[in-house]
């Protein structure tokens, strides 16, 4: 190759680039591979879709149980309303209906606040706090000594107890694919569907044999 051709060859950008690529040794990168494996392991434990079958169904039964408590509680106290009126000297039928009516109002209003909170902070923390408050408000209802306090505590219990019936569908959707949700939804729907009937049966027996204060007391224990 002549000096002129060599100079032209050296000035060619493509030839310079090709030489640089050929001379550059590939450096194996190990850290990204390790990071990828770590992320995969972490996501499998945090993603509910990746949980084992027994863990998914354990959570389904827990959520279904919590979703059953509120519908049961809605009619449980209604059976003993005459005993409540007698102890608190309530003669107005409208006032007598308020403990049950405001509890149902709480069940309807609560999801407006609890559902967005569950999307912001996670469903688990909302379940735990709402269930704890539900038990405390029912315990207060079992110990209260006036009608006004009983009515207020019933409203608050309804607000706190609305987490189970309102968040269960989203919880099941977090764990199961579309093809797998049917069975889980059937188990979860049992409580909201049959809870009021169960509450009436249980409430009648408890009210007759133990007194009306055990009606919210049983809900606090459960």
Tab-separated table of C-alpha atoms in Angstrom:
chain	number	residue	atom	x	y	z
A	1	UNK	CA	0.000	0.000	0.000
A	2	UNK	CA	1.379	3.379	-1.009
A	3	UNK	CA	1.802	6.214	1.478
A	4	UNK	CA	-1.059	8.110	-0.160
A	5	UNK	CA	-3.400	5.125	0.044
A	6	UNK	CA	-2.330	4.489	3.627
A	7	UNK	CA	-3.082	8.079	4.559
A	8	UNK	CA	-6.492	7.899	2.915
A	9	UNK	CA	-7.173	4.613	4.660
A	10	UNK	CA	-6.242	6.066	8.055
A	11	UNK	CA	-8.416	9.118	7.502
A	12	UNK	CA	-11.449	7.000	6.702
A	13	UNK	CA	-13.846	7.274	9.714
A	14	UNK	CA	-15.345	3.843	9.096
A	15	UNK	CA	-11.976	2.174	9.138
A	16	UNK	CA	-11.011	3.948	12.361
A	17	UNK	CA	-14.277	2.899	13.961
A	18	UNK	CA	-13.826	-0.706	12.896
A	19	UNK	CA	-10.338	-0.789	14.313
A	20	UNK	CA	-11.536	0.608	17.626
A	21	UNK	CA	-14.286	-1.979	17.849
A	22	UNK	CA	-11.913	-4.799	17.084
A	23	UNK	CA	-9.397	-3.642	19.672
A	24	UNK	CA	-11.942	-3.148	22.441
A	25	UNK	CA	-12.193	-6.237	24.634
A	26	UNK	CA	-15.643	-7.192	25.897
A	27	UNK	CA	-15.927	-6.921	29.678
A	28	UNK	CA	-18.363	-9.364	31.287
A	29	UNK	CA	-20.839	-7.656	33.594
A	30	UNK	CA	-21.821	-9.802	36.562
A	31	UNK	CA	-23.617	-7.311	38.809
A	32	UNK	CA	-26.683	-6.774	36.584
A	33	UNK	CA	-27.206	-10.529	36.378
A	34	UNK	CA	-27.095	-10.843	40.145
A	35	UNK	CA	-29.417	-7.865	40.492
A	36	UNK	CA	-31.842	-9.447	38.058
A	37	UNK	CA	-31.897	-12.691	40.048
A	38	UNK	CA	-32.414	-10.741	43.268
A	39	UNK	CA	-35.288	-8.752	41.804
A	40	UNK	CA	-36.910	-11.932	40.527
A	41	UNK	CA	-36.730	-13.552	43.956
A	42	UNK	CA	-38.076	-10.474	45.694
A	43	UNK	CA	-40.932	-10.030	43.244
A	44	UNK	CA	-41.985	-13.679	43.614
A	45	UNK	CA	-42.436	-13.235	47.365
A	46	UNK	CA	-44.112	-9.819	47.182
A	47	UNK	CA	-46.364	-10.412	44.177
A	48	UNK	CA	-49.571	-12.146	45.375
A	49	UNK	CA	-49.968	-13.787	41.964
A	50	UNK	CA	-46.745	-15.708	42.656
A	51	UNK	CA	-47.833	-17.026	46.060
A	52	UNK	CA	-48.392	-20.718	46.642
A	53	UNK	CA	-51.909	-22.116	46.428
A	54	UNK	CA	-52.229	-22.733	50.176
A	55	UNK	CA	-51.137	-19.171	50.960
A	56	UNK	CA	-53.661	-17.722	48.526
A	57	UNK	CA	-56.550	-19.759	49.923
A	58	UNK	CA	-55.547	-19.037	53.505
A	59	UNK	CA	-55.912	-15.348	52.725
A	60	UNK	CA	-59.213	-15.992	50.937
A	61	UNK	CA	-60.717	-17.614	54.046
A	62	UNK	CA	-59.396	-14.835	56.291
A	63	UNK	CA	-60.913	-12.168	54.053
A	64	UNK	CA	-64.164	-14.141	53.749
A	65	UNK	CA	-64.397	-14.409	57.543
A	66	UNK	CA	-63.903	-10.676	57.971
A	67	UNK	CA	-66.471	-10.033	55.240
A	68	UNK	CA	-68.936	-12.183	57.188
A	69	UNK	CA	-68.614	-10.312	60.487
A	70	UNK	CA	-70.241	-7.066	59.385
A	71	UNK	CA	-73.365	-8.580	57.770
A	72	UNK	CA	-73.796	-10.808	60.813
A	73	UNK	CA	-73.426	-7.807	63.110
A	74	UNK	CA	-76.005	-5.840	61.141
A	75	UNK	CA	-78.860	-8.160	62.163
A	76	UNK	CA	-77.365	-9.587	65.338
A	77	UNK	CA	-78.208	-6.520	67.423
A	78	UNK	CA	-81.549	-6.002	65.689
A	79	UNK	CA	-82.898	-9.113	67.387
A	80	UNK	CA	-82.188	-7.650	70.816
A	81	UNK	CA	-83.446	-4.135	70.077
A	82	UNK	CA	-86.479	-4.541	72.346
A	83	UNK	CA	-84.199	-5.414	75.263
A	84	UNK	CA	-82.022	-2.387	74.490
A	85	UNK	CA	-85.069	-0.104	74.449
A	86	UNK	CA	-86.277	-1.526	77.732
A	87	UNK	CA	-82.953	-0.941	79.503
A	88	UNK	CA	-82.426	2.560	78.109
A	89	UNK	CA	-86.110	3.523	78.457
A	90	UNK	CA	-86.609	4.233	74.756
A	91	UNK	CA	-90.232	4.489	73.637
A	92	UNK	CA	-89.797	6.176	70.252
A	93	UNK	CA	-89.756	3.609	67.446
A	94	UNK	CA	-87.627	5.853	65.223
A	95	UNK	CA	-84.923	6.116	67.875
A	96	UNK	CA	-85.177	2.384	68.440
A	97	UNK	CA	-84.328	1.733	64.787
A	98	UNK	CA	-81.253	3.991	64.735
A	99	UNK	CA	-78.668	1.462	66.017
A	100	UNK	CA	-79.388	-0.868	63.114
A	101	UNK	CA	-80.004	1.861	60.532
A	102	UNK	CA	-76.821	3.802	61.271
A	103	UNK	CA	-74.756	0.626	61.293
A	104	UNK	CA	-75.927	-0.077	57.746
A	105	UNK	CA	-75.191	3.551	56.822
A	106	UNK	CA	-71.660	3.027	58.095
A	107	UNK	CA	-71.311	-0.063	55.933
A	108	UNK	CA	-72.284	2.011	52.914
A	109	UNK	CA	-70.168	5.083	53.631
A	110	UNK	CA	-67.027	3.340	54.873
A	111	UNK	CA	-65.872	1.979	51.488
A	112	UNK	CA	-65.737	5.528	50.108
A	113	UNK	CA	-62.747	6.111	52.392
A	114	UNK	CA	-61.301	2.653	52.995
A	115	UNK	CA	-61.032	1.646	49.338
A	116	UNK	CA	-58.830	4.632	48.344
A	117	UNK	CA	-56.745	4.169	51.497
A	118	UNK	CA	-56.144	0.526	50.586
A	119	UNK	CA	-54.842	1.589	47.177
A	120	UNK	CA	-52.510	4.164	48.733
A	121	UNK	CA	-51.156	2.251	51.736
A	122	UNK	CA	-51.957	-1.369	50.951
A	123	UNK	CA	-54.893	-3.584	51.845
A	124	UNK	CA	-53.202	-5.390	54.738
A	125	UNK	CA	-52.811	-2.337	56.958
A	126	UNK	CA	-56.393	-1.246	56.223
A	127	UNK	CA	-57.707	-4.700	57.116
A	128	UNK	CA	-55.775	-4.794	60.392
A	129	UNK	CA	-56.697	-1.309	61.583
A	130	UNK	CA	-60.351	-1.541	60.553
A	131	UNK	CA	-60.799	-4.950	62.213
A	132	UNK	CA	-59.190	-3.677	65.425
A	133	UNK	CA	-61.479	-0.636	65.446
A	134	UNK	CA	-64.490	-2.830	64.676
A	135	UNK	CA	-63.747	-4.966	67.745
A	136	UNK	CA	-63.179	-1.928	69.966
A	137	UNK	CA	-66.405	-0.210	68.924
A	138	UNK	CA	-68.391	-3.389	69.515
A	139	UNK	CA	-66.763	-3.767	72.911
A	140	UNK	CA	-67.839	-0.219	73.698
A	141	UNK	CA	-71.353	-1.068	72.567
A	142	UNK	CA	-71.427	-3.949	75.020
A	143	UNK	CA	-70.370	-1.712	77.922
A	144	UNK	CA	-72.201	1.538	77.143
A	145	UNK	CA	-74.896	2.809	79.523
A	146	UNK	CA	-76.990	5.175	77.383
A	147	UNK	CA	-78.811	5.051	74.077
A	148	UNK	CA	-76.928	7.927	72.431
A	149	UNK	CA	-73.563	6.328	73.071
A	150	UNK	CA	-74.842	3.007	71.786
A	151	UNK	CA	-76.077	4.602	68.558
A	152	UNK	CA	-72.778	6.413	67.944
A	153	UNK	CA	-70.739	3.280	68.587
A	154	UNK	CA	-72.920	1.325	66.180
A	155	UNK	CA	-72.294	3.893	63.462
A	156	UNK	CA	-68.540	3.752	64.050
A	157	UNK	CA	-68.609	-0.043	64.089
A	158	UNK	CA	-70.335	-0.012	60.710
A	159	UNK	CA	-67.704	2.317	59.261
A	160	UNK	CA	-64.854	0.150	60.523
A	161	UNK	CA	-66.543	-3.105	59.580
A	162	UNK	CA	-67.058	-2.096	55.966
A	163	UNK	CA	-63.492	-3.079	55.050
A	164	UNK	CA	-64.283	-6.781	54.739
A	165	UNK	CA	-67.257	-6.556	52.367
A	166	UNK	CA	-65.741	-3.759	50.268
A	167	UNK	CA	-62.097	-4.823	49.838
A	168	UNK	CA	-62.521	-8.565	49.389
A	169	UNK	CA	-63.078	-8.471	45.639
A	170	UNK	CA	-59.958	-6.408	45.063
A	171	UNK	CA	-57.951	-8.673	47.349
A	172	UNK	CA	-58.965	-11.754	45.371
A	173	UNK	CA	-58.122	-9.952	42.139
A	174	UNK	CA	-54.664	-9.239	43.535
A	175	UNK	CA	-54.000	-12.959	44.091
A	176	UNK	CA	-55.758	-14.838	41.305
A	177	UNK	CA	-55.851	-14.601	37.540
A	178	UNK	CA	-59.157	-14.126	35.746
A	179	UNK	CA	-59.508	-17.845	35.120
A	180	UNK	CA	-58.977	-18.726	38.799
A	181	UNK	CA	-61.155	-16.153	40.548
A	182	UNK	CA	-64.488	-17.968	40.331
A	183	UNK	CA	-64.005	-20.340	43.252
A	184	UNK	CA	-62.411	-17.704	45.463
A	185	UNK	CA	-65.205	-15.231	44.746
A	186	UNK	CA	-67.806	-17.873	45.634
A	187	UNK	CA	-66.199	-18.453	49.038
A	188	UNK	CA	-65.869	-14.730	49.661
A	189	UNK	CA	-69.467	-13.966	48.624
A	190	UNK	CA	-70.888	-16.375	51.194
A	191	UNK	CA	-70.532	-13.897	54.067
A	192	UNK	CA	-72.187	-10.824	52.535
A	193	UNK	CA	-74.963	-13.026	51.119
A	194	UNK	CA	-75.882	-15.212	54.091
A	195	UNK	CA	-74.438	-13.118	56.928
A	196	UNK	CA	-77.675	-11.257	57.747
A	197	UNK	CA	-79.604	-14.529	58.034
A	198	UNK	CA	-76.915	-16.082	60.212
A	199	UNK	CA	-76.849	-12.996	62.420
A	200	UNK	CA	-80.572	-13.218	63.069
A	201	UNK	CA	-80.379	-16.874	64.099
A	202	UNK	CA	-77.381	-16.405	66.375
A	203	UNK	CA	-78.694	-13.151	67.809
A	204	UNK	CA	-82.005	-14.655	68.871
A	205	UNK	CA	-80.327	-17.426	70.827
A	206	UNK	CA	-77.748	-15.143	72.493
A	207	UNK	CA	-80.282	-12.486	73.404
A	208	UNK	CA	-82.600	-15.023	75.003
A	209	UNK	CA	-79.979	-16.899	77.021
A	210	UNK	CA	-77.247	-14.326	77.750
A	211	UNK	CA	-78.758	-10.861	77.340
A	212	UNK	CA	-78.442	-8.189	74.666
A	213	UNK	CA	-75.024	-6.931	75.811
A	214	UNK	CA	-73.479	-10.161	74.620
A	215	UNK	CA	-74.632	-9.400	71.070
A	216	UNK	CA	-71.977	-6.725	70.396
A	217	UNK	CA	-69.747	-8.505	72.915
A	218	UNK	CA	-69.603	-11.642	70.772
A	219	UNK	CA	-68.678	-9.526	67.743
A	220	UNK	CA	-65.871	-7.903	69.719
A	221	UNK	CA	-64.483	-11.305	70.700
A	222	UNK	CA	-64.724	-12.733	67.209
